[in-house]
Amino acid sequence: AFYMRACAGAAARFAPQLPRRSIEAFWKGGIRDPELNASQKIANGVSGDPWPAVLLRMKSFDDLQKLWFVLLKEKNFLLAEQHESRQQKIRWQHHGRLKKVKLSMKRILTVLSRREIHQQTLRSKEILAKQKERESQETQRFHLEESMKVLRHRIRRSQPHDSVASNAWKATLQKYEADHTRLLTDLLPLRRDTMQLMAPDWRYSKRYSDLPGGINWRREWVRALQDRVWKPVRAP
């Protein structure tokens, strides 16, 4: 008998199992879970408050992304229960949980939007300082090139004759060329940093985005991006 039980256990372990497609997550632990009793279903239906923005601001982007997908899974779970309740024509009692999940997701978008606006502001200040430095160096480069053109023309006109003035012009031209090469070397990173304003930022494209999930939200959903915030009008 022991040998038969061992063989049965080994066969059960090595038997082919159906692939798990995570579809059971839409009813696991919910009101339609056949493995739970009524008290466990009521205990699982109790939820706390939505995530406040104060705590979300202290989290990193990776933590916010993980929390976003946890809330997205919970939202799909609740929407599946709501859809089934509508099909069965029964009352669904977890509207408050769905509202809290949506509010938490909206606050995550608000925190990320405000964080991105702050980063873009700091980046704009850095680019403005680099732009001012670039303008001053570009002005020096322009004056050096004009002076080099004048000296080359003078040296070319006095080419048949070698004089003290032509030697001085040649020495000055060599000095200007060295300064011009140094300015071009210094201008290369400044041009690269300031020319980013003329190119579209890859982070705002649909394929690459800092926001978690697909870009299917409106500006009106995020309070930081609202053009006008309607305030209630109180009667005098």
mmCIF file of C-alpha atoms in Angstrom:
data_model
loop_
_atom_site.group_PDB
_atom_site.id
_atom_site.type_symbol
_atom_site.label_atom_id
_atom_site.label_comp_id
_atom_site.label_asym_id
_atom_site.label_seq_id
_atom_site.Cartn_x
_atom_site.Cartn_y
_atom_site.Cartn_z
ATOM 1 C CA ALA A 1 0.000 0.000 0.000
ATOM 2 C CA PHE A 2 2.856 2.363 0.820
ATOM 3 C CA TYR A 3 4.449 1.611 -2.555
ATOM 4 C CA MET A 4 1.186 2.361 -4.356
ATOM 5 C CA ARG A 5 0.760 5.665 -2.509
ATOM 6 C CA ALA A 6 4.349 6.659 -3.368
ATOM 7 C CA CYS A 7 3.802 5.808 -7.022
ATOM 8 C CA ALA A 8 0.547 7.774 -7.043
ATOM 9 C CA GLY A 9 2.251 10.794 -5.469
ATOM 10 C CA ALA A 10 5.105 10.675 -7.988
ATOM 11 C CA ALA A 11 2.652 10.391 -10.861
ATOM 12 C CA ALA A 12 0.722 13.368 -9.535
ATOM 13 C CA ARG A 13 3.894 15.439 -9.274
ATOM 14 C CA PHE A 14 5.071 14.643 -12.792
ATOM 15 C CA ALA A 15 1.630 14.787 -14.394
ATOM 16 C CA PRO A 16 1.162 17.571 -16.963
ATOM 17 C CA GLN A 17 -0.539 20.587 -15.420
ATOM 18 C CA LEU A 18 -2.670 23.175 -17.097
ATOM 19 C CA PRO A 19 -0.848 26.477 -17.699
ATOM 20 C CA ARG A 20 -1.717 29.266 -15.286
ATOM 21 C CA ARG A 21 -2.905 32.279 -17.237
ATOM 22 C CA SER A 22 -3.679 34.404 -14.119
ATOM 23 C CA ILE A 23 -7.312 34.629 -15.121
ATOM 24 C CA GLU A 24 -8.247 33.254 -11.707
ATOM 25 C CA ALA A 25 -7.043 36.546 -10.187
ATOM 26 C CA PHE A 26 -10.342 38.127 -11.284
ATOM 27 C CA TRP A 27 -12.317 36.104 -8.697
ATOM 28 C CA LYS A 28 -9.663 34.846 -6.251
ATOM 29 C CA GLY A 29 -10.528 36.302 -2.837
ATOM 30 C CA GLY A 30 -13.701 38.002 -4.047
ATOM 31 C CA ILE A 31 -17.384 37.452 -3.587
ATOM 32 C CA ARG A 32 -17.415 34.727 -6.270
ATOM 33 C CA ASP A 33 -14.536 32.700 -4.851
ATOM 34 C CA PRO A 34 -15.907 29.181 -4.116
ATOM 35 C CA GLU A 35 -13.092 28.419 -1.658
ATOM 36 C CA LEU A 36 -14.100 31.169 0.833
ATOM 37 C CA ASN A 37 -16.970 31.248 3.255
ATOM 38 C CA ALA A 38 -19.219 34.228 3.927
ATOM 39 C CA SER A 39 -17.209 35.642 6.862
ATOM 40 C CA GLN A 40 -13.973 35.544 4.857
ATOM 41 C CA LYS A 41 -15.627 37.296 1.930
ATOM 42 C CA ILE A 42 -16.916 40.041 4.235
ATOM 43 C CA ALA A 43 -13.448 40.430 5.812
ATOM 44 C CA ASN A 44 -11.810 40.686 2.371
ATOM 45 C CA GLY A 45 -14.306 43.350 1.334
ATOM 46 C CA VAL A 46 -13.205 45.728 4.097
ATOM 47 C CA SER A 47 -10.806 48.364 2.756
ATOM 48 C CA GLY A 48 -8.918 51.294 4.195
ATOM 49 C CA ASP A 49 -8.502 54.856 3.019
ATOM 50 C CA PRO A 50 -7.040 55.746 -0.401
ATOM 51 C CA TRP A 51 -3.374 56.542 -0.671
ATOM 52 C CA PRO A 52 -2.763 60.163 0.393
ATOM 53 C CA ALA A 53 -0.583 62.356 -1.786
ATOM 54 C CA VAL A 54 1.690 63.129 1.182
ATOM 55 C CA LEU A 55 2.875 59.520 1.329
ATOM 56 C CA LEU A 56 3.035 59.174 -2.451
ATOM 57 C CA ARG A 57 5.415 62.137 -2.718
ATOM 58 C CA MET A 58 7.953 60.336 -0.511
ATOM 59 C CA LYS A 59 8.107 57.293 -2.811
ATOM 60 C CA SER A 60 10.484 56.817 -5.725
ATOM 61 C CA PHE A 61 9.393 56.306 -9.307
ATOM 62 C CA ASP A 62 9.936 52.525 -9.108
ATOM 63 C CA ASP A 63 7.758 52.277 -6.005
ATOM 64 C CA LEU A 64 5.054 54.375 -7.638
ATOM 65 C CA GLN A 65 5.156 52.190 -10.732
ATOM 66 C CA LYS A 66 4.774 49.022 -8.645
ATOM 67 C CA LEU A 67 1.924 50.595 -6.680
ATOM 68 C CA TRP A 68 0.281 51.673 -9.952
ATOM 69 C CA PHE A 69 0.169 48.115 -11.249
ATOM 70 C CA VAL A 70 -1.121 46.829 -7.895
ATOM 71 C CA LEU A 71 -3.953 49.370 -8.065
ATOM 72 C CA LEU A 72 -4.544 48.534 -11.712
ATOM 73 C CA LYS A 73 -4.921 44.853 -10.837
ATOM 74 C CA GLU A 74 -7.314 45.726 -8.016
ATOM 75 C CA LYS A 75 -9.294 47.973 -10.351
ATOM 76 C CA ASN A 76 -9.656 45.196 -12.945
ATOM 77 C CA PHE A 77 -10.658 42.805 -10.161
ATOM 78 C CA LEU A 78 -13.388 45.137 -8.947
ATOM 79 C CA LEU A 79 -14.589 45.904 -12.471
ATOM 80 C CA ALA A 80 -14.862 42.166 -13.153
ATOM 81 C CA GLU A 81 -16.991 41.752 -10.029
ATOM 82 C CA GLN A 82 -19.116 44.732 -11.024
ATOM 83 C CA HIS A 83 -19.626 43.339 -14.523
ATOM 84 C CA GLU A 84 -20.619 39.950 -13.175
ATOM 85 C CA SER A 85 -23.035 41.536 -10.717
ATOM 86 C CA ARG A 86 -24.689 43.417 -13.573
ATOM 87 C CA GLN A 87 -24.985 40.214 -15.569
ATOM 88 C CA GLN A 88 -26.504 38.363 -12.608
ATOM 89 C CA LYS A 89 -28.717 41.405 -11.836
ATOM 90 C CA ILE A 90 -27.647 41.526 -8.226
ATOM 91 C CA ARG A 91 -26.517 44.445 -6.095
ATOM 92 C CA TRP A 92 -22.799 45.099 -5.943
ATOM 93 C CA GLN A 93 -21.636 46.592 -2.640
ATOM 94 C CA HIS A 94 -18.035 47.618 -3.341
ATOM 95 C CA HIS A 95 -18.484 50.954 -5.097
ATOM 96 C CA GLY A 96 -16.489 52.638 -2.350
ATOM 97 C CA ARG A 97 -13.480 50.365 -2.945
ATOM 98 C CA LEU A 98 -13.497 51.147 -6.658
ATOM 99 C CA LYS A 99 -13.721 54.863 -5.946
ATOM 100 C CA LYS A 100 -10.745 54.660 -3.563
ATOM 101 C CA VAL A 101 -8.657 52.769 -6.118
ATOM 102 C CA LYS A 102 -9.415 55.328 -8.837
ATOM 103 C CA LEU A 103 -8.628 58.186 -6.452
ATOM 104 C CA SER A 104 -5.271 56.611 -5.554
ATOM 105 C CA MET A 105 -4.389 56.173 -9.241
ATOM 106 C CA LYS A 106 -5.346 59.778 -9.925
ATOM 107 C CA ARG A 107 -3.115 60.950 -7.082
ATOM 108 C CA ILE A 108 -0.188 58.930 -8.450
ATOM 109 C CA LEU A 109 -0.596 60.703 -11.796
ATOM 110 C CA THR A 110 -0.754 64.043 -9.986
ATOM 111 C CA VAL A 111 2.433 63.335 -8.011
ATOM 112 C CA LEU A 112 4.309 62.205 -11.124
ATOM 113 C CA SER A 113 3.088 65.214 -13.104
ATOM 114 C CA ARG A 114 4.150 67.697 -10.420
ATOM 115 C CA ARG A 115 7.499 65.939 -10.094
ATOM 116 C CA GLU A 116 8.045 66.130 -13.843
ATOM 117 C CA ILE A 117 7.057 69.807 -13.909
ATOM 118 C CA HIS A 118 9.582 70.510 -11.135
ATOM 119 C CA GLN A 119 12.316 68.624 -12.994
ATOM 120 C CA GLN A 120 11.547 70.473 -16.216
ATOM 121 C CA THR A 121 11.735 73.793 -14.352
ATOM 122 C CA LEU A 122 15.179 72.974 -12.971
ATOM 123 C CA ARG A 123 16.257 71.750 -16.391
ATOM 124 C CA SER A 124 15.039 74.982 -17.996
ATOM 125 C CA LYS A 125 17.080 77.058 -15.524
ATOM 126 C CA GLU A 126 20.208 75.049 -16.321
ATOM 127 C CA ILE A 127 19.621 75.379 -20.063
ATOM 128 C CA LEU A 128 19.047 79.144 -19.695
ATOM 129 C CA ALA A 129 22.393 79.565 -17.899
ATOM 130 C CA LYS A 130 24.127 77.489 -20.570
ATOM 131 C CA GLN A 131 22.393 79.489 -23.290
ATOM 132 C CA LYS A 132 23.732 82.760 -21.870
ATOM 133 C CA GLU A 133 27.234 81.325 -21.689
ATOM 134 C CA ARG A 134 26.920 80.024 -25.227
ATOM 135 C CA GLU A 135 25.798 83.423 -26.524
ATOM 136 C CA SER A 136 28.844 85.145 -25.016
ATOM 137 C CA GLN A 137 31.212 82.536 -26.457
ATOM 138 C CA GLU A 138 29.496 82.637 -29.843
ATOM 139 C CA THR A 139 30.004 86.400 -29.876
ATOM 140 C CA GLN A 140 33.709 85.947 -29.137
ATOM 141 C CA ARG A 141 33.932 83.328 -31.883
ATOM 142 C CA PHE A 142 32.288 85.656 -34.395
ATOM 143 C CA HIS A 143 34.686 88.522 -33.580
ATOM 144 C CA LEU A 144 37.666 86.176 -33.794
ATOM 145 C CA GLU A 145 36.601 84.883 -37.201
ATOM 146 C CA GLU A 146 36.134 88.428 -38.506
ATOM 147 C CA SER A 147 39.562 89.440 -37.197
ATOM 148 C CA MET A 148 41.109 86.316 -38.747
ATOM 149 C CA LYS A 149 39.570 87.185 -42.128
ATOM 150 C CA VAL A 150 41.035 90.687 -41.961
ATOM 151 C CA LEU A 151 44.502 89.389 -41.013
ATOM 152 C CA ARG A 152 44.476 86.747 -43.777
ATOM 153 C CA HIS A 153 43.573 89.433 -46.291
ATOM 154 C CA ARG A 154 46.413 91.688 -45.114
ATOM 155 C CA ILE A 155 48.911 88.807 -45.170
ATOM 156 C CA ARG A 156 47.772 87.829 -48.662
ATOM 157 C CA ARG A 157 48.233 91.403 -49.973
ATOM 158 C CA SER A 158 51.733 91.682 -48.476
ATOM 159 C CA GLN A 159 52.718 88.187 -49.591
ATOM 160 C CA PRO A 160 55.580 89.052 -51.993
ATOM 161 C CA HIS A 161 57.316 91.213 -49.390
ATOM 162 C CA ASP A 162 58.388 90.070 -45.934
ATOM 163 C CA SER A 163 58.163 92.844 -43.351
ATOM 164 C CA VAL A 164 57.855 93.336 -39.633
ATOM 165 C CA ALA A 165 54.131 94.086 -39.979
ATOM 166 C CA SER A 166 53.441 90.856 -41.903
ATOM 167 C CA ASN A 167 55.347 88.823 -39.293
ATOM 168 C CA ALA A 168 53.321 90.459 -36.540
ATOM 169 C CA TRP A 169 50.114 89.721 -38.430
ATOM 170 C CA LYS A 170 51.116 86.067 -38.790
ATOM 171 C CA ALA A 171 51.872 85.752 -35.075
ATOM 172 C CA THR A 172 48.553 87.389 -34.204
ATOM 173 C CA LEU A 173 46.756 85.100 -36.641
ATOM 174 C CA GLN A 174 48.276 82.016 -34.985
ATOM 175 C CA LYS A 175 47.137 83.285 -31.593
ATOM 176 C CA TYR A 176 43.627 83.920 -32.905
ATOM 177 C CA GLU A 177 43.484 80.447 -34.455
ATOM 178 C CA ALA A 178 44.457 78.845 -31.135
ATOM 179 C CA ASP A 179 41.775 80.862 -29.325
ATOM 180 C CA HIS A 180 39.272 79.927 -32.024
ATOM 181 C CA THR A 181 40.043 76.203 -31.612
ATOM 182 C CA ARG A 182 39.655 76.492 -27.853
ATOM 183 C CA LEU A 183 36.312 78.266 -28.234
ATOM 184 C CA LEU A 184 35.019 75.597 -30.608
ATOM 185 C CA THR A 185 35.983 72.914 -28.088
ATOM 186 C CA ASP A 186 34.155 74.742 -25.312
ATOM 187 C CA LEU A 187 31.112 75.395 -27.500
ATOM 188 C CA LEU A 188 30.600 71.770 -28.478
ATOM 189 C CA PRO A 189 28.912 70.599 -25.195
ATOM 190 C CA LEU A 190 27.028 73.893 -24.861
ATOM 191 C CA ARG A 191 25.558 73.513 -28.343
ATOM 192 C CA ARG A 192 24.581 69.934 -27.628
ATOM 193 C CA ASP A 193 22.842 70.897 -24.354
ATOM 194 C CA THR A 194 21.024 73.939 -25.688
ATOM 195 C CA MET A 195 19.937 72.407 -28.995
ATOM 196 C CA GLN A 196 17.788 69.903 -27.087
ATOM 197 C CA LEU A 197 15.059 72.534 -26.946
ATOM 198 C CA MET A 198 14.630 72.276 -30.711
ATOM 199 C CA ALA A 199 14.234 68.464 -30.687
ATOM 200 C CA PRO A 200 11.138 66.685 -29.325
ATOM 201 C CA ASP A 201 11.673 64.950 -26.014
ATOM 202 C CA TRP A 202 11.490 61.168 -26.417
ATOM 203 C CA ARG A 203 9.967 60.798 -22.943
ATOM 204 C CA TYR A 204 6.715 62.423 -24.111
ATOM 205 C CA SER A 205 6.169 60.111 -27.072
ATOM 206 C CA LYS A 206 3.549 57.378 -26.860
ATOM 207 C CA ARG A 207 6.063 54.532 -26.898
ATOM 208 C CA TYR A 208 8.398 55.889 -24.249
ATOM 209 C CA SER A 209 6.718 57.602 -21.331
ATOM 210 C CA ASP A 210 7.501 58.214 -17.694
ATOM 211 C CA LEU A 211 3.895 57.651 -16.779
ATOM 212 C CA PRO A 212 3.044 54.052 -15.897
ATOM 213 C CA GLY A 213 0.784 52.202 -18.277
ATOM 214 C CA GLY A 214 -0.605 53.456 -21.543
ATOM 215 C CA ILE A 215 -1.275 57.121 -22.146
ATOM 216 C CA ASN A 216 -5.067 57.103 -22.021
ATOM 217 C CA TRP A 217 -5.686 59.806 -19.435
ATOM 218 C CA ARG A 218 -6.859 63.364 -19.942
ATOM 219 C CA ARG A 219 -5.339 66.543 -18.663
ATOM 220 C CA GLU A 220 -8.481 67.236 -16.684
ATOM 221 C CA TRP A 221 -7.890 64.119 -14.608
ATOM 222 C CA VAL A 222 -4.609 65.431 -13.204
ATOM 223 C CA ARG A 223 -5.020 68.479 -10.989
ATOM 224 C CA ALA A 224 -1.480 69.715 -11.661
ATOM 225 C CA LEU A 225 -2.216 69.977 -15.397
ATOM 226 C CA GLN A 226 -5.619 71.601 -15.213
ATOM 227 C CA ASP A 227 -5.884 74.938 -16.940
ATOM 228 C CA ARG A 228 -8.711 76.138 -14.759
ATOM 229 C CA VAL A 229 -9.733 74.790 -11.385
ATOM 230 C CA TRP A 230 -13.409 75.406 -10.743
ATOM 231 C CA LYS A 231 -14.107 76.534 -7.216
ATOM 232 C CA PRO A 232 -17.541 76.344 -5.645
ATOM 233 C CA VAL A 233 -19.380 79.662 -5.581
ATOM 234 C CA ARG A 234 -20.763 80.424 -2.179
ATOM 235 C CA ALA A 235 -23.844 82.459 -1.815
ATOM 236 C CA PRO A 236 -23.355 85.734 0.067
#
